[in-house]
PDB file of C-alpha atoms in Angstrom:
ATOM      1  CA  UNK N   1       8.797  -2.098   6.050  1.00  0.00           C
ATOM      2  CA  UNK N   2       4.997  -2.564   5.945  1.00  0.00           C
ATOM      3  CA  UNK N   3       4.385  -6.241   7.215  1.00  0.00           C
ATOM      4  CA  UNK N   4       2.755  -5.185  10.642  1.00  0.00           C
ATOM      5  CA  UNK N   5       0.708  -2.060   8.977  1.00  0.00           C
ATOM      6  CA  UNK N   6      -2.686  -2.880   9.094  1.00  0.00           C
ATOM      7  CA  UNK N   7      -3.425   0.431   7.541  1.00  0.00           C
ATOM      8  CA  UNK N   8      -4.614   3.731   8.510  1.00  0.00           C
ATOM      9  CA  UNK N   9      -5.734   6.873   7.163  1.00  0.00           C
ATOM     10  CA  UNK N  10      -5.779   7.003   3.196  1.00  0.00           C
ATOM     11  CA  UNK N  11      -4.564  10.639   3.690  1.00  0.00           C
ATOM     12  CA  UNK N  12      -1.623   9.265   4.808  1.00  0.00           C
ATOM     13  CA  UNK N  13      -1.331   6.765   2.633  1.00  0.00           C
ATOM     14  CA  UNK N  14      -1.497   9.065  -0.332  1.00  0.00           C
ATOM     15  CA  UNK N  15       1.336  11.506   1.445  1.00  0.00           C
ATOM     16  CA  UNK N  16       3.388   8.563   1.664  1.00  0.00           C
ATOM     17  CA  UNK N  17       3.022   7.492  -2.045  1.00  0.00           C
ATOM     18  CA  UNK N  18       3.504  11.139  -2.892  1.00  0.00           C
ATOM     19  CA  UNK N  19       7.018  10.994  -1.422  1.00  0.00           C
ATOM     20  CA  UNK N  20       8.099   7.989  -3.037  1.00  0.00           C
ATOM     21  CA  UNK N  21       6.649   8.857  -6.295  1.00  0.00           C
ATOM     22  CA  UNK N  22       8.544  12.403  -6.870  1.00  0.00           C
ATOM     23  CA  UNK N  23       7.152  15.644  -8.178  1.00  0.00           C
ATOM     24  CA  UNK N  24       6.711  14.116 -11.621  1.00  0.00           C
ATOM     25  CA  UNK N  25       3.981  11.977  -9.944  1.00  0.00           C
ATOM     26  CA  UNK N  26       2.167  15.121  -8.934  1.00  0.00           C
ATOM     27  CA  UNK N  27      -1.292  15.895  -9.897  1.00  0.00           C
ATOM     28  CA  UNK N  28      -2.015  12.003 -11.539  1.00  0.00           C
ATOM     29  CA  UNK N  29      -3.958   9.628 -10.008  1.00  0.00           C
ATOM     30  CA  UNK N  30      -3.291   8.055  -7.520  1.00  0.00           C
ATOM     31  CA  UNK N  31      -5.979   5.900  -6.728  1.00  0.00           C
ATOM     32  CA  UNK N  32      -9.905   6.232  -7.171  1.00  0.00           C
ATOM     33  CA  UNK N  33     -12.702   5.360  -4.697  1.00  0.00           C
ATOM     34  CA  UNK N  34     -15.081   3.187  -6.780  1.00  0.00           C
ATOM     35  CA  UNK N  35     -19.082   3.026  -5.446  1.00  0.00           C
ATOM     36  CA  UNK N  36     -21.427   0.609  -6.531  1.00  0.00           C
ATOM     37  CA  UNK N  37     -23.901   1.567  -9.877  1.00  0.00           C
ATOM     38  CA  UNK N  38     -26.242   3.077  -7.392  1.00  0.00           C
ATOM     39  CA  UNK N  39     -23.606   5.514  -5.658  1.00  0.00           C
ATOM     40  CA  UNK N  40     -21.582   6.483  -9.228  1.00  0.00           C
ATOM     41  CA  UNK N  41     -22.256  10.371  -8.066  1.00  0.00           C
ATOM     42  CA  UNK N  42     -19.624   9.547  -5.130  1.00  0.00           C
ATOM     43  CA  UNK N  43     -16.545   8.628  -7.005  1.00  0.00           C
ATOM     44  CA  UNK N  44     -13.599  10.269  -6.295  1.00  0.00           C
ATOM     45  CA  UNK N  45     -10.009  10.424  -7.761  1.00  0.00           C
ATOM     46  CA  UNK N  46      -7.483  11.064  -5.220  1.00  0.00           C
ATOM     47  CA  UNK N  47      -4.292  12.543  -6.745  1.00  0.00           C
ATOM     48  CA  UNK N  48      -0.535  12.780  -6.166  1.00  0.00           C
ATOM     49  CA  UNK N  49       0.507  15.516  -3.992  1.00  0.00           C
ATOM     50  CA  UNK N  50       3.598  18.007  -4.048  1.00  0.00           C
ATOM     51  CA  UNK N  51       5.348  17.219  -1.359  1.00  0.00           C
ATOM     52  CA  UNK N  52       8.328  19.173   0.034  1.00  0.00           C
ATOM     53  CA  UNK N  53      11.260  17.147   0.007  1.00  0.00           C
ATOM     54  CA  UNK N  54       9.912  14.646  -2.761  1.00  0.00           C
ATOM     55  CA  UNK N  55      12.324  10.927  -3.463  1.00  0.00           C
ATOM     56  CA  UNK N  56      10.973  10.195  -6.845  1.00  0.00           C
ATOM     57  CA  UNK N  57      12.627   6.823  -6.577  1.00  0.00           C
ATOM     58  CA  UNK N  58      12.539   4.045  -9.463  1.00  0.00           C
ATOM     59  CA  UNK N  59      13.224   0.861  -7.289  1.00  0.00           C
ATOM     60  CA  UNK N  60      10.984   0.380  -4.595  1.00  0.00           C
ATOM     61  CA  UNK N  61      10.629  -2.812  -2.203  1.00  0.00           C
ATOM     62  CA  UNK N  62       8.119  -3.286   0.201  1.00  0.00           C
ATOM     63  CA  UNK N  63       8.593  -6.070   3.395  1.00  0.00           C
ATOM     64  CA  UNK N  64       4.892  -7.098   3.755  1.00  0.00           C
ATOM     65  CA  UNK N  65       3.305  -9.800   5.711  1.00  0.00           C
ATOM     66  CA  UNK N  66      -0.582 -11.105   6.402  1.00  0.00           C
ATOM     67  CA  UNK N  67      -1.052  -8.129   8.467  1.00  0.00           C
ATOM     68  CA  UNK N  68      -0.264  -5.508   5.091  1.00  0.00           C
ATOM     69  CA  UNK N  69      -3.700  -3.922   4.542  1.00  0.00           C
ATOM     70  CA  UNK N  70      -5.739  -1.513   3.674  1.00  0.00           C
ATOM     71  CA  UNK N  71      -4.201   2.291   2.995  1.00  0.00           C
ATOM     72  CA  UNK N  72      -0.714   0.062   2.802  1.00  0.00           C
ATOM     73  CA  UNK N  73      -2.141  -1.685   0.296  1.00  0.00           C
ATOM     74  CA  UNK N  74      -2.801   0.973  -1.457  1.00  0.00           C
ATOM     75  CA  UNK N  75       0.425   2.741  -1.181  1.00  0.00           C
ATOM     76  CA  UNK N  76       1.510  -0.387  -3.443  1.00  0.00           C
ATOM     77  CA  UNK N  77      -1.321  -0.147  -5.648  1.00  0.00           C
ATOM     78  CA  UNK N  78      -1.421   3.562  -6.660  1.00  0.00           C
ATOM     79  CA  UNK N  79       2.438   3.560  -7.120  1.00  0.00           C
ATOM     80  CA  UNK N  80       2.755   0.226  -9.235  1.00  0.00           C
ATOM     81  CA  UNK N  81       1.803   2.405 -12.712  1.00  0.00           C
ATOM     82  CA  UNK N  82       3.761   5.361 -11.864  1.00  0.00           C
ATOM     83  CA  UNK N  83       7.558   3.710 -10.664  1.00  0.00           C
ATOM     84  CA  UNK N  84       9.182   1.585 -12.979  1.00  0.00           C
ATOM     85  CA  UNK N  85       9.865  -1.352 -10.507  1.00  0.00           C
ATOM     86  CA  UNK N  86       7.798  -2.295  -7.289  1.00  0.00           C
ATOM     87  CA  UNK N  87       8.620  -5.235  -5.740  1.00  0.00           C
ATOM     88  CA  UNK N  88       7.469  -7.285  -2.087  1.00  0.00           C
ATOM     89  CA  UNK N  89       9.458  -9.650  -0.265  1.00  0.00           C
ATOM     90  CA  UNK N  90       7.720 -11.334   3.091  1.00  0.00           C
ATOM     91  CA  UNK N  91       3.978 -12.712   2.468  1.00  0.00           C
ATOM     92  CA  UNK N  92       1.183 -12.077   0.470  1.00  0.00           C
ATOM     93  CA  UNK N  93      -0.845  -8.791   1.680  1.00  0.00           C
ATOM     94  CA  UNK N  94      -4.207  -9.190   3.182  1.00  0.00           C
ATOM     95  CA  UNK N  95      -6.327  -7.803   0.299  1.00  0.00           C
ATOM     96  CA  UNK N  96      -8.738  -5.368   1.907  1.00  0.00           C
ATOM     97  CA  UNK N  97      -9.522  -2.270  -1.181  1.00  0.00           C
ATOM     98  CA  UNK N  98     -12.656  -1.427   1.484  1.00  0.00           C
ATOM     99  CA  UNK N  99     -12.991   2.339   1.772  1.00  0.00           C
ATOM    100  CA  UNK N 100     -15.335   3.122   4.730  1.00  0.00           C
ATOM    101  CA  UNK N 101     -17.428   6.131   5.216  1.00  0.00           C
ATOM    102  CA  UNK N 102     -18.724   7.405   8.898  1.00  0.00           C
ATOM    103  CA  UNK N 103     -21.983   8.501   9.519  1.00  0.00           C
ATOM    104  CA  UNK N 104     -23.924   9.206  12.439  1.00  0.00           C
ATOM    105  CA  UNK N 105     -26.939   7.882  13.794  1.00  0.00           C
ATOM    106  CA  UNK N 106     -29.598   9.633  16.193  1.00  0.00           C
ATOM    107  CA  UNK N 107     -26.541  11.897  17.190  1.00  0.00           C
ATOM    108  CA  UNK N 108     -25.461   8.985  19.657  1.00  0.00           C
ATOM    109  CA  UNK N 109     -23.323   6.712  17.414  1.00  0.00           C
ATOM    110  CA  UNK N 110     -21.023   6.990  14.886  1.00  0.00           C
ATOM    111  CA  UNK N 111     -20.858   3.935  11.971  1.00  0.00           C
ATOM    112  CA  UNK N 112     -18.065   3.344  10.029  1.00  0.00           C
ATOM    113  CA  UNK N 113     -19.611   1.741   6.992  1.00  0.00           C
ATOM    114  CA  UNK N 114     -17.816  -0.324   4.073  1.00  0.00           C
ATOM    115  CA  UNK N 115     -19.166   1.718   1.070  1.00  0.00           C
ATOM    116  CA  UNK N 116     -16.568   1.745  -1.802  1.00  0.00           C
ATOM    117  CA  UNK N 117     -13.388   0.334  -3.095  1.00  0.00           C
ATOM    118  CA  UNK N 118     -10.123   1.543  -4.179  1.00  0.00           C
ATOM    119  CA  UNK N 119      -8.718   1.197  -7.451  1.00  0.00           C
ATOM    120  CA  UNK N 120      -5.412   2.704  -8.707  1.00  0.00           C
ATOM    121  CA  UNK N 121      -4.869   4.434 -12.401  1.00  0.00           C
ATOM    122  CA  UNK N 122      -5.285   1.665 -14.182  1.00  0.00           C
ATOM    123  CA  UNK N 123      -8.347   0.523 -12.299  1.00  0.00           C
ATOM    124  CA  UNK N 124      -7.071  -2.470 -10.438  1.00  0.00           C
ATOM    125  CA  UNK N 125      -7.590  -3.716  -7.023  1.00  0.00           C
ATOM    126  CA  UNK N 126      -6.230  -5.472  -4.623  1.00  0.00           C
ATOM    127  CA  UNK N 127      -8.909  -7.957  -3.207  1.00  0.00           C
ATOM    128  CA  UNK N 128      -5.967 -11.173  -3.369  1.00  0.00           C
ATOM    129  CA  UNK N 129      -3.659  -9.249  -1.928  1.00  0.00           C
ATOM    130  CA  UNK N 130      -0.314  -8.986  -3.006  1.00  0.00           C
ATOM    131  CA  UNK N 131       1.562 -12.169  -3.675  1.00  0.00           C
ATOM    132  CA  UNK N 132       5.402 -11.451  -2.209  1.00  0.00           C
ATOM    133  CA  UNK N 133       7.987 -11.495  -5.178  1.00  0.00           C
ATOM    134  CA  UNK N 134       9.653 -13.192  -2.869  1.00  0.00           C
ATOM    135  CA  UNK N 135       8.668 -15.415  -0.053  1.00  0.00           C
ATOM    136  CA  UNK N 136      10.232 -15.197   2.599  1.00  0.00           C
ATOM    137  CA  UNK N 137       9.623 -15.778   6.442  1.00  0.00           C
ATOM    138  CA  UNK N 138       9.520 -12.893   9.170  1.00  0.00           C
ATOM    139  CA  UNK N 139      12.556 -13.590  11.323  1.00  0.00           C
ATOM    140  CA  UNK N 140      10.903 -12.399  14.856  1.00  0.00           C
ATOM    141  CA  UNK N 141      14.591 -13.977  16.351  1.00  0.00           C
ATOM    142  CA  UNK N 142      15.969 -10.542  14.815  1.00  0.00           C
ATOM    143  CA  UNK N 143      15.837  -6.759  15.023  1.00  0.00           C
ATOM    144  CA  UNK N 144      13.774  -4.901  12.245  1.00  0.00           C
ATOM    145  CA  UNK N 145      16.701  -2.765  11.408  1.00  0.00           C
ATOM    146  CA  UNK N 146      19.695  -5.937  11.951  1.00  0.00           C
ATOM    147  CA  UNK N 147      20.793  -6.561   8.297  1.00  0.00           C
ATOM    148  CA  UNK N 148      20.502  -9.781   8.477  1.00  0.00           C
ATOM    149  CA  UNK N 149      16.676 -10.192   9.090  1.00  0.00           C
ATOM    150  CA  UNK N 150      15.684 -12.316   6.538  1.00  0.00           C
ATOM    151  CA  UNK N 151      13.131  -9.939   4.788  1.00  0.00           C
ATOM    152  CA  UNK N 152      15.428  -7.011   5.755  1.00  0.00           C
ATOM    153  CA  UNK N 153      18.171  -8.447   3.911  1.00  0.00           C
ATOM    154  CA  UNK N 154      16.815  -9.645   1.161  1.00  0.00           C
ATOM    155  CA  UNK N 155      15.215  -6.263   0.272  1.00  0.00           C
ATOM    156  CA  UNK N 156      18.931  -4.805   0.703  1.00  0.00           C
ATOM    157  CA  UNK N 157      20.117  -7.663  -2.126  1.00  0.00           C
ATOM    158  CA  UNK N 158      17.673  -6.822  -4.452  1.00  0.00           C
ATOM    159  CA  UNK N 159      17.708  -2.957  -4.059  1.00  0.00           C
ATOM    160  CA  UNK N 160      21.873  -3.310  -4.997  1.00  0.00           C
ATOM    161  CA  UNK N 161      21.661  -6.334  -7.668  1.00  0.00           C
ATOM    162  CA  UNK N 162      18.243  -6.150  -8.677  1.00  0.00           C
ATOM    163  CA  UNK N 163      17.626  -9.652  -8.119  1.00  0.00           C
ATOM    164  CA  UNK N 164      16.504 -11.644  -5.087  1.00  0.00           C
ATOM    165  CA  UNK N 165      18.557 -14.720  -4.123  1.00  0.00           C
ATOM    166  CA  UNK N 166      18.097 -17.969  -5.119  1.00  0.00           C
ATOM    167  CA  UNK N 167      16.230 -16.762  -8.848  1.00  0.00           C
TER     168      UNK N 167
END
């Protein structure tokens, strides 16, 4: 359930992807860090890691709202070539590939500075965000975990029919 993580940490992000994705994920990319054509030297590849107690799932559906950004985003993104089916239900994703980088200034201040974006294997971004598969409303009126939470449940239809309802 993503729709209130306004992101984070890429580290994380990539830990989290690294789970999902299973050990046969490891080592591949997992996204890329794209600088403009005066900044090509600082491109970076960040790859799937081994993780410990890897899930290597093949389903996976993400509850995402407005609020879905950033490393979230790209937890979406850098999994959507490797698992065979990645699906959203909830709203369309806020769209924000911006990688920042800090840097200090007169040993006072610290800058956080919008200075690449992020791309996944097959060099796509996510500036449009990511239209749900299926729309669907949050129900505040309900617990995140009650199974009948509208996005809740129907991420629990699809995950044991493989369709949504109503399609």
């Amino acid at each position: 359930d993503h729709r209130n993580s306004s992101g984070g940490p890429v580290s994380v992000g990539k830990k989290l992807a690294s789970y999902i994705a299973g050990s046969s994920a490891t080592g591949s990319v997992f996204a890329k860090s794209v600088y403009n054509d005066k900044n090509q030297n600082s491109n970076k590849t960040l790859l799937f890691e081994n993780t410990d107690y890897p899930l290597a799932v093949s389903k996976l559906v993400v509850i995402t709202s407005r609020s879905t950004a950033g490393a979230t985003e790209m937890v979406m993104n850098g999994l959507y070539p490797i698992i065979n089916t990645v699906v959203s239900v909830g709203d369309t994703t806020q769209g924000a590939p911006e990688l920042m980088d800090g840097r200090s200034c007169l040993k006072k201040y610290y800058f956080w500075l919008v200075t690449a974006k992020a791309v996944n294997s097959l060099d796509k971004d996510f500036y449009d965000g990511f239209p749900p598969d299926k729309r669907e409303i949050d129900d505040i009126s309900r617990a995140f975990d009650d199974r009948q939470e509208k996005c809740l449940k129907e991420a629990i239809q699809y995950l044991e029919t493989g369709q949504f309802s109503g399609k």
